[in-house]
PDB file of C-alpha atoms and ligand atoms in Angstrom:
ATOM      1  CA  UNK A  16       0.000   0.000   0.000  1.00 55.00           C
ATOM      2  CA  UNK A  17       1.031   3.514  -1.001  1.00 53.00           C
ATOM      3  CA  UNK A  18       2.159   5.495   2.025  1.00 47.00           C
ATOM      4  CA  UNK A  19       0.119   9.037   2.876  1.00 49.00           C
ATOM      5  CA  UNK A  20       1.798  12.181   2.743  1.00 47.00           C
ATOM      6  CA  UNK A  21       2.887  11.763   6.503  1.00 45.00           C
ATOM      7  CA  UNK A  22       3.934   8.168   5.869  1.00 52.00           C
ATOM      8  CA  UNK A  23       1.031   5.914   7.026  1.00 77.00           C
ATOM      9  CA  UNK A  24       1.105   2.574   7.874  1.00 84.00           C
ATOM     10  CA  UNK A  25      -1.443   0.049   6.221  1.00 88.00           C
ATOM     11  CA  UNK A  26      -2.835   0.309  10.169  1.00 92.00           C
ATOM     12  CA  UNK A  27      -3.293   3.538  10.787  1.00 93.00           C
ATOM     13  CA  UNK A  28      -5.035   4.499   7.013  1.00 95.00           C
ATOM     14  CA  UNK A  29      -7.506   1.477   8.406  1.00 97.00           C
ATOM     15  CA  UNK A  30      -8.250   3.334  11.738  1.00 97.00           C
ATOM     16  CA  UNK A  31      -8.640   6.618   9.895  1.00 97.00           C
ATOM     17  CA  UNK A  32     -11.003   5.518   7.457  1.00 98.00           C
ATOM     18  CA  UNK A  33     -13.178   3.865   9.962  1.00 98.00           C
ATOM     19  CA  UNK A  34     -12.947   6.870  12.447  1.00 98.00           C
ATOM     20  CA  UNK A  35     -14.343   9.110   9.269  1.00 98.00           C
ATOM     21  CA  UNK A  36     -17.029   6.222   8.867  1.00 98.00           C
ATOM     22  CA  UNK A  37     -18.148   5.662  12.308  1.00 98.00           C
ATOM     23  CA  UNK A  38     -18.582  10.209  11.981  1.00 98.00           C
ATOM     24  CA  UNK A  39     -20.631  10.000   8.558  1.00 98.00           C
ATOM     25  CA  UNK A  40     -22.955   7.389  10.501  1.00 98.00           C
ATOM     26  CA  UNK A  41     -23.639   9.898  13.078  1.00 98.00           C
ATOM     27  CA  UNK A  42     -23.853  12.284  10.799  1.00 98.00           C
ATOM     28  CA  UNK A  43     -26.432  10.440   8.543  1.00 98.00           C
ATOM     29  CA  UNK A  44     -28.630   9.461  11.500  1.00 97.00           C
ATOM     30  CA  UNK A  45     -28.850  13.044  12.809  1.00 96.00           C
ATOM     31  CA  UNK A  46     -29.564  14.788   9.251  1.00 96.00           C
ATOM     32  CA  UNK A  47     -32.126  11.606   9.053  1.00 93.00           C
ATOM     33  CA  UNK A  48     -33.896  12.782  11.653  1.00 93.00           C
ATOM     34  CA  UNK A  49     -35.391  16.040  10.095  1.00 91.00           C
ATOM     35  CA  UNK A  50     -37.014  16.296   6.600  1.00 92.00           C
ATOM     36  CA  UNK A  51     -35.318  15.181   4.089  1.00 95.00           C
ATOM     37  CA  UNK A  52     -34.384  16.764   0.744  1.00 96.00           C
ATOM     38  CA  UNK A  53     -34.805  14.113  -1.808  1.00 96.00           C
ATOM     39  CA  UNK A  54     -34.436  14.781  -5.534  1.00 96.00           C
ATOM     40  CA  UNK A  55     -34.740  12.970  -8.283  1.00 95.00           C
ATOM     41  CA  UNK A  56     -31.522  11.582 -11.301  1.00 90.00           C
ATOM     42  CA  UNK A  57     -32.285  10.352 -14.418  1.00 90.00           C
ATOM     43  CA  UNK A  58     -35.491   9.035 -12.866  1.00 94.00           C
ATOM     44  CA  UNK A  59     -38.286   8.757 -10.378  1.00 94.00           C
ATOM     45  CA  UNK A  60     -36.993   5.904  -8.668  1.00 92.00           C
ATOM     46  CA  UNK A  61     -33.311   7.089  -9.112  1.00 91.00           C
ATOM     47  CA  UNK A  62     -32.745   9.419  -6.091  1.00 95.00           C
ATOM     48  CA  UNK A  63     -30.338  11.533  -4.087  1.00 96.00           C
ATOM     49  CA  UNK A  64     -30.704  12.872  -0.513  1.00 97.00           C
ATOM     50  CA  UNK A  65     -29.310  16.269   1.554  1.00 97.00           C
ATOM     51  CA  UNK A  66     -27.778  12.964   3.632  1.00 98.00           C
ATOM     52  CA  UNK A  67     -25.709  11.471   0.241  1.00 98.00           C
ATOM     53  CA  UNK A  68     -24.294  15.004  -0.245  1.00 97.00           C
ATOM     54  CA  UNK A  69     -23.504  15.638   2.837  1.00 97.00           C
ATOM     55  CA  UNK A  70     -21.574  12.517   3.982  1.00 98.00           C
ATOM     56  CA  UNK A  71     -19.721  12.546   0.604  1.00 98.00           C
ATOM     57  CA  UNK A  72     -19.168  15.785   1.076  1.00 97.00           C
ATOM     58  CA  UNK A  73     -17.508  15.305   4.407  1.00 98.00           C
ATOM     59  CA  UNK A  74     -15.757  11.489   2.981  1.00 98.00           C
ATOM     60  CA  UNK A  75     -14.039  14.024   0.018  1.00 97.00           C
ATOM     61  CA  UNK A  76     -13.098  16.674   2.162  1.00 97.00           C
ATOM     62  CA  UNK A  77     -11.325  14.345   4.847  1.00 98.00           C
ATOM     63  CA  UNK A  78      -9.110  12.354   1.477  1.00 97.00           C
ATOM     64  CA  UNK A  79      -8.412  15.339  -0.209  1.00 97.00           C
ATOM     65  CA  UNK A  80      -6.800  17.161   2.947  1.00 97.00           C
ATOM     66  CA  UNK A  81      -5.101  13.712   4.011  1.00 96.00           C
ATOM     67  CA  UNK A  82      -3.785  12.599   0.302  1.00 97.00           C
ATOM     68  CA  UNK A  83      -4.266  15.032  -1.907  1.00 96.00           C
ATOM     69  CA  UNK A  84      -2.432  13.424  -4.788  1.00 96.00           C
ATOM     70  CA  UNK A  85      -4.967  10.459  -4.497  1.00 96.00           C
ATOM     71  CA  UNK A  86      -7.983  10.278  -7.092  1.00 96.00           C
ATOM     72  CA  UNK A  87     -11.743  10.290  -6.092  1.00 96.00           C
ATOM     73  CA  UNK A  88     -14.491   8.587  -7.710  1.00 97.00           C
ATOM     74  CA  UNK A  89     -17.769   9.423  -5.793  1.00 97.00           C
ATOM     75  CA  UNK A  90     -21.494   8.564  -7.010  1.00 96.00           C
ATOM     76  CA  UNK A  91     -22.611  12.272  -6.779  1.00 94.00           C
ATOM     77  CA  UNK A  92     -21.819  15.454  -7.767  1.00 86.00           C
ATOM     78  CA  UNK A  93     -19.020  16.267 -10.417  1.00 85.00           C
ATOM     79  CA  UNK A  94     -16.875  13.078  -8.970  1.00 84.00           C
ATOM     80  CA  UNK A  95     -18.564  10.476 -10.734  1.00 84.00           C
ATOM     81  CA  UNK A  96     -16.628  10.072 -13.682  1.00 88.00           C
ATOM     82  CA  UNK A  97     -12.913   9.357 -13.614  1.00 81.00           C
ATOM     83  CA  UNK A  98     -10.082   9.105 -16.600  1.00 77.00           C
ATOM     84  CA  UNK A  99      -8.114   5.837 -15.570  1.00 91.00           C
ATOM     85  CA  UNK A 100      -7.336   3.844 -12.393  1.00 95.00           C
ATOM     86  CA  UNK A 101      -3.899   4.359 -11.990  1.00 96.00           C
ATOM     87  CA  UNK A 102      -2.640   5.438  -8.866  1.00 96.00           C
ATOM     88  CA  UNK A 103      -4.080   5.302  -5.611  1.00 97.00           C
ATOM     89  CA  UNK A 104      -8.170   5.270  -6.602  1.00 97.00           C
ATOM     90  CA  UNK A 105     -10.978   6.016  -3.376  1.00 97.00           C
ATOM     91  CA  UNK A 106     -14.401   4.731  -4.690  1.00 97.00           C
ATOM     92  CA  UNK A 107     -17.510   6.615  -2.422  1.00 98.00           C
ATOM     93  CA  UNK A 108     -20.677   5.394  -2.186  1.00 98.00           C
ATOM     94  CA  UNK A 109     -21.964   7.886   0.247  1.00 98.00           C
ATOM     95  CA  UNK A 110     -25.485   5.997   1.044  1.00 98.00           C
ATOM     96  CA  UNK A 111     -25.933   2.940  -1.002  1.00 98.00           C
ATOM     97  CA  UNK A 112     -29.390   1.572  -0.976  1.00 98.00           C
ATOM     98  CA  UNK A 113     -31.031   5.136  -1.172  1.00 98.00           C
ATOM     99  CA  UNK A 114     -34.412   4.228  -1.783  1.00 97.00           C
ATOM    100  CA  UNK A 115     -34.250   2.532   1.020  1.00 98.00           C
ATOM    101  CA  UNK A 116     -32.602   4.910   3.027  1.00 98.00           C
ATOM    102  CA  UNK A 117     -35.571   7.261   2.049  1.00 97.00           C
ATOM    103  CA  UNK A 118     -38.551   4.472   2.553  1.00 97.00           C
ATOM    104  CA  UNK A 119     -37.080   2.227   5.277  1.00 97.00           C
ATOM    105  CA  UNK A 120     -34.480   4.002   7.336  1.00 96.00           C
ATOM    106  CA  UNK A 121     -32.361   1.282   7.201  1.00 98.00           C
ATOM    107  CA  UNK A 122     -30.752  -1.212   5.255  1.00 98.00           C
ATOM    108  CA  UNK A 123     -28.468   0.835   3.458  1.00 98.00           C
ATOM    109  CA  UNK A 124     -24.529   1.462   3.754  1.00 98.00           C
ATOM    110  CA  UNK A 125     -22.095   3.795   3.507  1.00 98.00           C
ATOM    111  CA  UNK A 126     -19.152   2.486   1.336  1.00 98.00           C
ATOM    112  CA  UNK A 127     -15.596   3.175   0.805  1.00 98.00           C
ATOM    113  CA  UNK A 128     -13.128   1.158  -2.189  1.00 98.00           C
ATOM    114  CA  UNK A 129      -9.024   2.092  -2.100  1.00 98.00           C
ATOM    115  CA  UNK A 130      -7.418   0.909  -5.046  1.00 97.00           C
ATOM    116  CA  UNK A 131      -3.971   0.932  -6.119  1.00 97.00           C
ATOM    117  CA  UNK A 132      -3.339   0.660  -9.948  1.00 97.00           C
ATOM    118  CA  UNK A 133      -6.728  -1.043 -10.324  1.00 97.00           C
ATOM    119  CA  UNK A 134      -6.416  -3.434  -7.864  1.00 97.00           C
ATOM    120  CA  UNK A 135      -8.138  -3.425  -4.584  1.00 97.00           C
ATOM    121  CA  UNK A 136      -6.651  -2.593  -1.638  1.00 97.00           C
ATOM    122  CA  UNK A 137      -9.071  -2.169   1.164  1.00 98.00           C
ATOM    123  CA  UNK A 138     -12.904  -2.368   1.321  1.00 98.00           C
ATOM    124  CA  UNK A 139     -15.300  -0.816   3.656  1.00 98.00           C
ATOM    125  CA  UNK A 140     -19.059  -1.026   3.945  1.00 99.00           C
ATOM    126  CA  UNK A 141     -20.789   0.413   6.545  1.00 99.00           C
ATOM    127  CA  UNK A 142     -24.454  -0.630   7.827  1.00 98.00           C
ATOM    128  CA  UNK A 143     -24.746   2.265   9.547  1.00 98.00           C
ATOM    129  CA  UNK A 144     -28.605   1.373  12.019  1.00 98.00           C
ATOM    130  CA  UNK A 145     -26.902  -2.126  12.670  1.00 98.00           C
ATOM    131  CA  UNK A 146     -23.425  -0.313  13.836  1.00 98.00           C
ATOM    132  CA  UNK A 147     -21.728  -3.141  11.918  1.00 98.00           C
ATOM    133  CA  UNK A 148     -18.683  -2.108   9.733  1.00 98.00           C
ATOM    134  CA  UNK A 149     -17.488  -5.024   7.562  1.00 98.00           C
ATOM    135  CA  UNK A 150     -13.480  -4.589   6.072  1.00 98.00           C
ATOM    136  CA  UNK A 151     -10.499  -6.016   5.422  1.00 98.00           C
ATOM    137  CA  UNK A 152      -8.636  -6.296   2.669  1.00 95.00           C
ATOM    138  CA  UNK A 153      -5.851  -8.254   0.303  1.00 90.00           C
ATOM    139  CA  UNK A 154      -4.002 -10.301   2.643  1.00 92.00           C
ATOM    140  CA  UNK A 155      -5.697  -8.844   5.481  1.00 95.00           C
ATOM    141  CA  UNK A 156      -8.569 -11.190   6.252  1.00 97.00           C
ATOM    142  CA  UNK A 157     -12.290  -9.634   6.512  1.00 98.00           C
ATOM    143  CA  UNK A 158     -14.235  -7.963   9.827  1.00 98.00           C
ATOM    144  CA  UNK A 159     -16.962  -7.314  11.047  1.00 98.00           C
ATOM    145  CA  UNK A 160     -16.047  -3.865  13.862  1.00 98.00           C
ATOM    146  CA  UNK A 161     -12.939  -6.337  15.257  1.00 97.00           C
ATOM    147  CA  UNK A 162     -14.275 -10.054  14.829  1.00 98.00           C
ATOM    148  CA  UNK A 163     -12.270 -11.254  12.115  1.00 98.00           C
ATOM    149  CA  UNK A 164     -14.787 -13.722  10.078  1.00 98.00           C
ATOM    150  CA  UNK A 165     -14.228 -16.954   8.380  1.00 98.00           C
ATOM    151  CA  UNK A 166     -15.098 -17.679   4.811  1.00 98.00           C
ATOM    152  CA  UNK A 167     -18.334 -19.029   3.700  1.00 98.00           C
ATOM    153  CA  UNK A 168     -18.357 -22.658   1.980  1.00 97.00           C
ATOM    154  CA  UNK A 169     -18.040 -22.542  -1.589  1.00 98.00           C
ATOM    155  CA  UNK A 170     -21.266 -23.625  -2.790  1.00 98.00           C
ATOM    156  CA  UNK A 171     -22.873 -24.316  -5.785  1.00 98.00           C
ATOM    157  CA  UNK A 172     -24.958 -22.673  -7.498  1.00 98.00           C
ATOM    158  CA  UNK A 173     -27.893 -24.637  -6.728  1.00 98.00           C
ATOM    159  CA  UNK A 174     -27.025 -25.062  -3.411  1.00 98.00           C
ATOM    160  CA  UNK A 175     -28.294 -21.592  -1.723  1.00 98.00           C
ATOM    161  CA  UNK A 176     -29.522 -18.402  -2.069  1.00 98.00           C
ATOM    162  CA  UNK A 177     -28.825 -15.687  -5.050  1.00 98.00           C
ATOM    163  CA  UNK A 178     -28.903 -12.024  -4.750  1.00 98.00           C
ATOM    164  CA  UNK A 179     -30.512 -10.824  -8.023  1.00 98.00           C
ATOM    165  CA  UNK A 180     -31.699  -6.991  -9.206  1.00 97.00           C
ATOM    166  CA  UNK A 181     -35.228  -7.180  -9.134  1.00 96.00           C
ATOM    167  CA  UNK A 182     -35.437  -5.109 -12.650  1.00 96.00           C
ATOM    168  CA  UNK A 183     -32.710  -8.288 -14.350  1.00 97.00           C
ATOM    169  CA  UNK A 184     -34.887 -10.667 -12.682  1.00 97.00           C
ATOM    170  CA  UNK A 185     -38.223  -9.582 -14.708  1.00 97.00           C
ATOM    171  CA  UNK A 186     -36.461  -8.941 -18.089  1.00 97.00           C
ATOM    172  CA  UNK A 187     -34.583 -12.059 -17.382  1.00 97.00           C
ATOM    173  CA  UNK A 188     -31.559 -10.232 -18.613  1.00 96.00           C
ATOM    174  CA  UNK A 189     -28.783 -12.929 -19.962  1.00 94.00           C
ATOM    175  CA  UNK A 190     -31.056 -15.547 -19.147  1.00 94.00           C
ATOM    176  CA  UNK A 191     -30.854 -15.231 -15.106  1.00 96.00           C
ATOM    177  CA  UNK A 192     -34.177 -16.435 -14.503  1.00 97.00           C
ATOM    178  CA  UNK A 193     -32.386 -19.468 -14.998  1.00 96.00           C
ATOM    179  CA  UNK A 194     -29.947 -19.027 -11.796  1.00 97.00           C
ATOM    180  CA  UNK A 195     -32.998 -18.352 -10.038  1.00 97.00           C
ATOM    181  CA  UNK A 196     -34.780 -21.232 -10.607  1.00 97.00           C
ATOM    182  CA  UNK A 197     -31.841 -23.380 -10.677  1.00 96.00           C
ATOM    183  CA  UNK A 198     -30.899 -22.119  -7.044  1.00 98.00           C
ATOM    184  CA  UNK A 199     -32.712 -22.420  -3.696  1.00 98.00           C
ATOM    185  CA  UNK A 200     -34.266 -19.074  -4.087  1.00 98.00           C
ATOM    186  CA  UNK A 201     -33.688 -15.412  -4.783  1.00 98.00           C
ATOM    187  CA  UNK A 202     -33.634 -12.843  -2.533  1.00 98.00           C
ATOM    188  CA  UNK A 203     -33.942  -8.819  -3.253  1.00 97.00           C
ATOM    189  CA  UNK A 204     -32.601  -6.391  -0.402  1.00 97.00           C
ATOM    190  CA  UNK A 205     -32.140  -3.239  -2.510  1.00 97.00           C
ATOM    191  CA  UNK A 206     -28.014  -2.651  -1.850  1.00 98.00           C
ATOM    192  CA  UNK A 207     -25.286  -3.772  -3.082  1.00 98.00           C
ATOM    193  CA  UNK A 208     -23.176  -3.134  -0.104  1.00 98.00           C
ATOM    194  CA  UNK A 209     -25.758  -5.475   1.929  1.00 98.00           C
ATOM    195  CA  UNK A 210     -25.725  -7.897  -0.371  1.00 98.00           C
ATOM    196  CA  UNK A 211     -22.255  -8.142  -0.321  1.00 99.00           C
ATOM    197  CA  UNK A 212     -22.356  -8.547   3.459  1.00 99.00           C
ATOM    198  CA  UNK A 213     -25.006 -11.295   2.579  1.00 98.00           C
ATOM    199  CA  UNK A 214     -22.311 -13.398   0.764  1.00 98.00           C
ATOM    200  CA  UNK A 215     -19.490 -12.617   3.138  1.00 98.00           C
ATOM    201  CA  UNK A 216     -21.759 -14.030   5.840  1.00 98.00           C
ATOM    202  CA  UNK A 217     -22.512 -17.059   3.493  1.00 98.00           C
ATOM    203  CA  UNK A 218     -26.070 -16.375   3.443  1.00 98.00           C
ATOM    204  CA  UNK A 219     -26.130 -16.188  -0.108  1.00 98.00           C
ATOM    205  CA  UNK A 220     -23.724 -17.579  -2.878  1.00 98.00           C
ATOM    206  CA  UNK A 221     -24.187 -15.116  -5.225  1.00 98.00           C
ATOM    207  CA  UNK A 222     -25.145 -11.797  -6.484  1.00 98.00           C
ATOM    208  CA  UNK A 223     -26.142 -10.463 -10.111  1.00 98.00           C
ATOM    209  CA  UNK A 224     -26.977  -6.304 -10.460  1.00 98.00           C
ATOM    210  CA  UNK A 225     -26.706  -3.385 -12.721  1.00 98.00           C
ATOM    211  CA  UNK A 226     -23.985  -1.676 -10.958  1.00 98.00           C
ATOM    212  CA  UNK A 227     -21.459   1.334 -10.728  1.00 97.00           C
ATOM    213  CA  UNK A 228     -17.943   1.089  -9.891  1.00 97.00           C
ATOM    214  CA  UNK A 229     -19.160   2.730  -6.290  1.00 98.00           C
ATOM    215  CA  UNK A 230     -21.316   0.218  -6.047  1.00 98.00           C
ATOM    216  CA  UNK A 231     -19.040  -3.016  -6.207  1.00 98.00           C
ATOM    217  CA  UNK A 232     -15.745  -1.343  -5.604  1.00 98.00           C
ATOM    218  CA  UNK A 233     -15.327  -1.895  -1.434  1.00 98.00           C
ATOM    219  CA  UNK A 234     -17.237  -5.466  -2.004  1.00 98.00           C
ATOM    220  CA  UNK A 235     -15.493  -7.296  -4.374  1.00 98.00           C
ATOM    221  CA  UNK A 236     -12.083  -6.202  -2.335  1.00 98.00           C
ATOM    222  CA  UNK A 237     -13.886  -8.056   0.495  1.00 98.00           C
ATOM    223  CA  UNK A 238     -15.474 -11.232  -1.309  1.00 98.00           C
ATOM    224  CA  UNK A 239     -12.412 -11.880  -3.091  1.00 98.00           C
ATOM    225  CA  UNK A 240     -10.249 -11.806  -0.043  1.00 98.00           C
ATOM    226  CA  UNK A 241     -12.910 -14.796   0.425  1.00 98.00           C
ATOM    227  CA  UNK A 242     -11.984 -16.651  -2.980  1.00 97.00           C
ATOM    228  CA  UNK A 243     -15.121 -15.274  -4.193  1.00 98.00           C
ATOM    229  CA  UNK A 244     -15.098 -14.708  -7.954  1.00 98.00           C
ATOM    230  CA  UNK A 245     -16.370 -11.326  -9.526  1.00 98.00           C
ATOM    231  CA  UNK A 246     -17.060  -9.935 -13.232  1.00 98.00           C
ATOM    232  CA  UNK A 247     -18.928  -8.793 -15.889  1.00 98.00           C
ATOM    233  CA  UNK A 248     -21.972 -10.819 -16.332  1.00 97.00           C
ATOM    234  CA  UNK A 249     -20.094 -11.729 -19.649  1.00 96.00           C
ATOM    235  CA  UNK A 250     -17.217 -12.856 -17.944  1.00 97.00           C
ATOM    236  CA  UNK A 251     -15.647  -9.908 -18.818  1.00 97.00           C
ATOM    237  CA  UNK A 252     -13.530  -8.030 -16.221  1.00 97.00           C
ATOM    238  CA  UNK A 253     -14.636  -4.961 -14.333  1.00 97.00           C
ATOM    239  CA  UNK A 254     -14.631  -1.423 -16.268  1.00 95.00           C
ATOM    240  CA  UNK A 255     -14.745   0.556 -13.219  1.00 96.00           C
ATOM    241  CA  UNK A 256     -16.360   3.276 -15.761  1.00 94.00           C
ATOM    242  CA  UNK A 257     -19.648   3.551 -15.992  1.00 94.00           C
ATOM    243  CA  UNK A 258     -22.931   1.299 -15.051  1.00 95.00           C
ATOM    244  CA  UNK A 259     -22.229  -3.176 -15.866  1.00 97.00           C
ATOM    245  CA  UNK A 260     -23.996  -5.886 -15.907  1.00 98.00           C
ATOM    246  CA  UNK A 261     -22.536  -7.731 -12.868  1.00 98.00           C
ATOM    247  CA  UNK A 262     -21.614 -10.995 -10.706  1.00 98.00           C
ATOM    248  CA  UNK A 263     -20.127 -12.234  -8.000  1.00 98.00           C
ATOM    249  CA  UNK A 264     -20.427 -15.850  -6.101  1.00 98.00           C
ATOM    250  CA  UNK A 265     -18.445 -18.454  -4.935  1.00 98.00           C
ATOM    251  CA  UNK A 266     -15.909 -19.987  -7.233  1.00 98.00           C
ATOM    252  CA  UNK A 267     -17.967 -23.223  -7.823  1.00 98.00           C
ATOM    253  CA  UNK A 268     -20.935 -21.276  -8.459  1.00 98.00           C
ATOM    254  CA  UNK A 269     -19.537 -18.794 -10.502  1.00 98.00           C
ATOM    255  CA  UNK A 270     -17.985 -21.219 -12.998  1.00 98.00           C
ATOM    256  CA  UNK A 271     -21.417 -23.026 -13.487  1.00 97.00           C
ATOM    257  CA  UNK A 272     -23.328 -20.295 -13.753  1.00 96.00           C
ATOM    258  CA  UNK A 273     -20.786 -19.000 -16.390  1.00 93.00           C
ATOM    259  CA  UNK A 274     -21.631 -22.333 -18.183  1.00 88.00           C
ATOM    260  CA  UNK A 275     -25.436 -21.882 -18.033  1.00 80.00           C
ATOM    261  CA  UNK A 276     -25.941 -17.885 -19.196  1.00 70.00           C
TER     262      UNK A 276
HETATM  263  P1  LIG B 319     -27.588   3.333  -4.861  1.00 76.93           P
HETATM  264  O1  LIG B 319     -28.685   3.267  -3.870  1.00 76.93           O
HETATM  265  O2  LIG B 319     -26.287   3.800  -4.299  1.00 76.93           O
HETATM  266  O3  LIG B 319     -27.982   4.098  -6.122  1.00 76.93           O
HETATM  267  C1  LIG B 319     -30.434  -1.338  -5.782  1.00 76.93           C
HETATM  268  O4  LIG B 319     -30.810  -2.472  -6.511  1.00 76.93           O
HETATM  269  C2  LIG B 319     -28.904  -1.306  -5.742  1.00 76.93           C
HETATM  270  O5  LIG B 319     -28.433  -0.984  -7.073  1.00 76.93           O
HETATM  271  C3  LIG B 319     -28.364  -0.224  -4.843  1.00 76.93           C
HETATM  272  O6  LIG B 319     -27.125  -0.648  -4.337  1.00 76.93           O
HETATM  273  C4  LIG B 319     -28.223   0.955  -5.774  1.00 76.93           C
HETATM  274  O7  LIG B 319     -27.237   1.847  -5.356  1.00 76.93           O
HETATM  275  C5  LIG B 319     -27.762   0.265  -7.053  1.00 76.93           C
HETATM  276  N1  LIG B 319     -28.056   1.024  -8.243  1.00 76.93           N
HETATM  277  C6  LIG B 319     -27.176   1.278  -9.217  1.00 76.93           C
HETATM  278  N2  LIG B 319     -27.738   2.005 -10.184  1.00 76.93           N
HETATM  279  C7  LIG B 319     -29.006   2.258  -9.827  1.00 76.93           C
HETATM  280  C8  LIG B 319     -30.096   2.976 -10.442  1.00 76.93           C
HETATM  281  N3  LIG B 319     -29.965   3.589 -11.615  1.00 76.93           N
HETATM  282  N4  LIG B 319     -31.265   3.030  -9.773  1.00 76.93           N
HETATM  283  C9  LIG B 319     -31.416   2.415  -8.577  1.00 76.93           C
HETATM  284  N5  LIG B 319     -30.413   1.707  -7.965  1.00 76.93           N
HETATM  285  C10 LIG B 319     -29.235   1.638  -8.577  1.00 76.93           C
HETATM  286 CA1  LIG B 320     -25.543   5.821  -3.586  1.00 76.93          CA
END
C-alpha cells in the first residue's frame, strides 16, 4: 500500500477511514432525523438525498486534505466520472441503498473502495442502524467492527440463495431467470453493499446487479479476499467506468453459472 503524505502505515489508514465512517454514521442518522431533501436523477426511482451530499461531502473533504495526490471517484456530484485507475483510486458510495434509506431508514450502507493501480486494496461497507462495519482487505482477512470472520463454503450454485436486481430478474436479462430457478431461491434487499455482506456471511452464494464502480468497488475487495469470484456478467472483467452488468459468487458457483448464461 502507497504510504500518505505523513507516511502511514497500512494500520493507521484502516483506523482513519473507519474513524471518518463511524462520523458519517452519526452524521447520517442526525440529518435523518429532520425532513429530508430528496431529488430525483435520471429518474423517479433514481434518487439523491441532503444525507448522500452531505456525507460525501464530508468522505471528500477528509481524502483530499489527508492525500491530496490520491484520485476520487464518488457517485454524486461532479466526482462520478474518472479518466483511468492508476494510482491510488478512493471509490464513495456515500449511502448505497437510497431508496431505502428514504422508505425504510435502514438497510443501506455507507461504502468506501481504495485501489492501487486497479487493484483493490481495502474495502469498507458500513451498515450504519446495525453499527456493523465489515473490512479487510488483500491479505488482510475480513471484519466485522474487530471479529475477524471466516469464509463461507463454496457452494454451488444450486445449493443456496442468489442475490438478483429485481429489474434483471423480470427482463430475465442474460437468461438469469435461470440461476434463479436453478438455485434455492432469490432474494432482493435493494443494496449492493448489503448484499455483499449477505455473501461474506454465506447467506447467499451469489449476487447479479446493474452496478457502478461505487457500487461493487469496497465489495469485491472483500469477497475476493474470500476466494469469491467477480465480473462482468459476460465474464468480462470490471470497467470501473460507468454502469455493468454484474456478478459475484463463490468460485464453484460462478464457474457453473458462467456455463449456463
Ligand atoms: P444506490 O442506492 O447507491 O444508487 C439497488 O438495486 C442497488 O443498485 C443499490 O445498491 C443501488 O445503489 C444500485 N443502483 C445502481 N444504479 C441504480 C439505479 N440507476 N437506480 C437504482 N439503484 C441503482
Ligand atoms: Ca448511492
Amino acid at each position: 500500500m502507497r504510504l500518505g503524505r505523513s507516511n502511514m502505515t497500512n494500520d493507521l489508514l484502516v483506523q482513519k477511514v473507519k474513524t471518518w465512517l463511524y462520523k458519517t454514521g452519526e452524521l447520517a442518522k442526525k440529518l435523518e432525523k429532520s425532513q429530508l431533501q430528496i431529488t430525483t436523477k435520471s429518474s423517479r426511482n433514481d434518487v439523491v438525498t441532503n444525507v448522500d451530499k452531505e456525507v460525501q461531502r464530508f468522505l471528500v473533504a477528509k481524502i483530499e486534505s489527508e492525500f491530496p495526490e490520491d484520485k476520487i471517484l464518488a457517485e454524486e456530484d461532479e466526482k462520478s466520472s474518472l479518466v483511468d485507475m492508476s494510482g491510488r483510486v478512493w471509490l464513495i458510495d456515500p449511502i448505497d441503498g437510497t431508496l431505502n434509506f428514504v422508505f425504510q431508514r435502514e438497510n443501506f450502507a455507507i461504502m468506501i473502495g481504495v485501489y492501487e493501480d486497479g487493484i483493490g486494496k481495502l474495502g469498507f461497507i458500513y451498515d450504519v442502524m446495525r453499527s456493523e462495519l465489515y473490512w479487510g482487505g488483500a491479505g488482510l482477512g475480513v471484519f466485522c467492527n474487530e471479529n475477524k470472520l471466516e469464509s463461507p463454503k463454496n457452494s454451488g450454485a444450486k445449493d443456496g440463495l442468489w442475490g438478483i436486481n429485481v429489474g434483471m430478474y423480470v427482463q430475465n436479462v442474460g437468461n438469469i431467470q435461470a440461476v434463479g430457478e436453478n438455485a434455492m431461491g432469490v432474494r432482493m434487499i435493494g443494496s449492493a453493499g448489503l448484499e455483499f455482506i449477505s455473501m461474506l456471511k454465506g447467506n447467499t452464494i451469489g449476487y447479479i446487479s446493474n452496478l457502478y464502480p461505487w457500487d461493487y468497488a469496497p465489495g469485491v475487495v472483500l469477497i475476493k479476499e474470500f476466494g469469491f469470484k467477480a465480473s462482468g456478467l459476460d465474464g468480462l472483467a470490471l470497467t470501473f467506468n460507468g454502469q455493468q452488468y454484474f456478478i459475484a459468487a463463490t468460485t464453484q458457483a460462478y464457474n457453473e453459472i458462467m456455463k449456463m448464461c
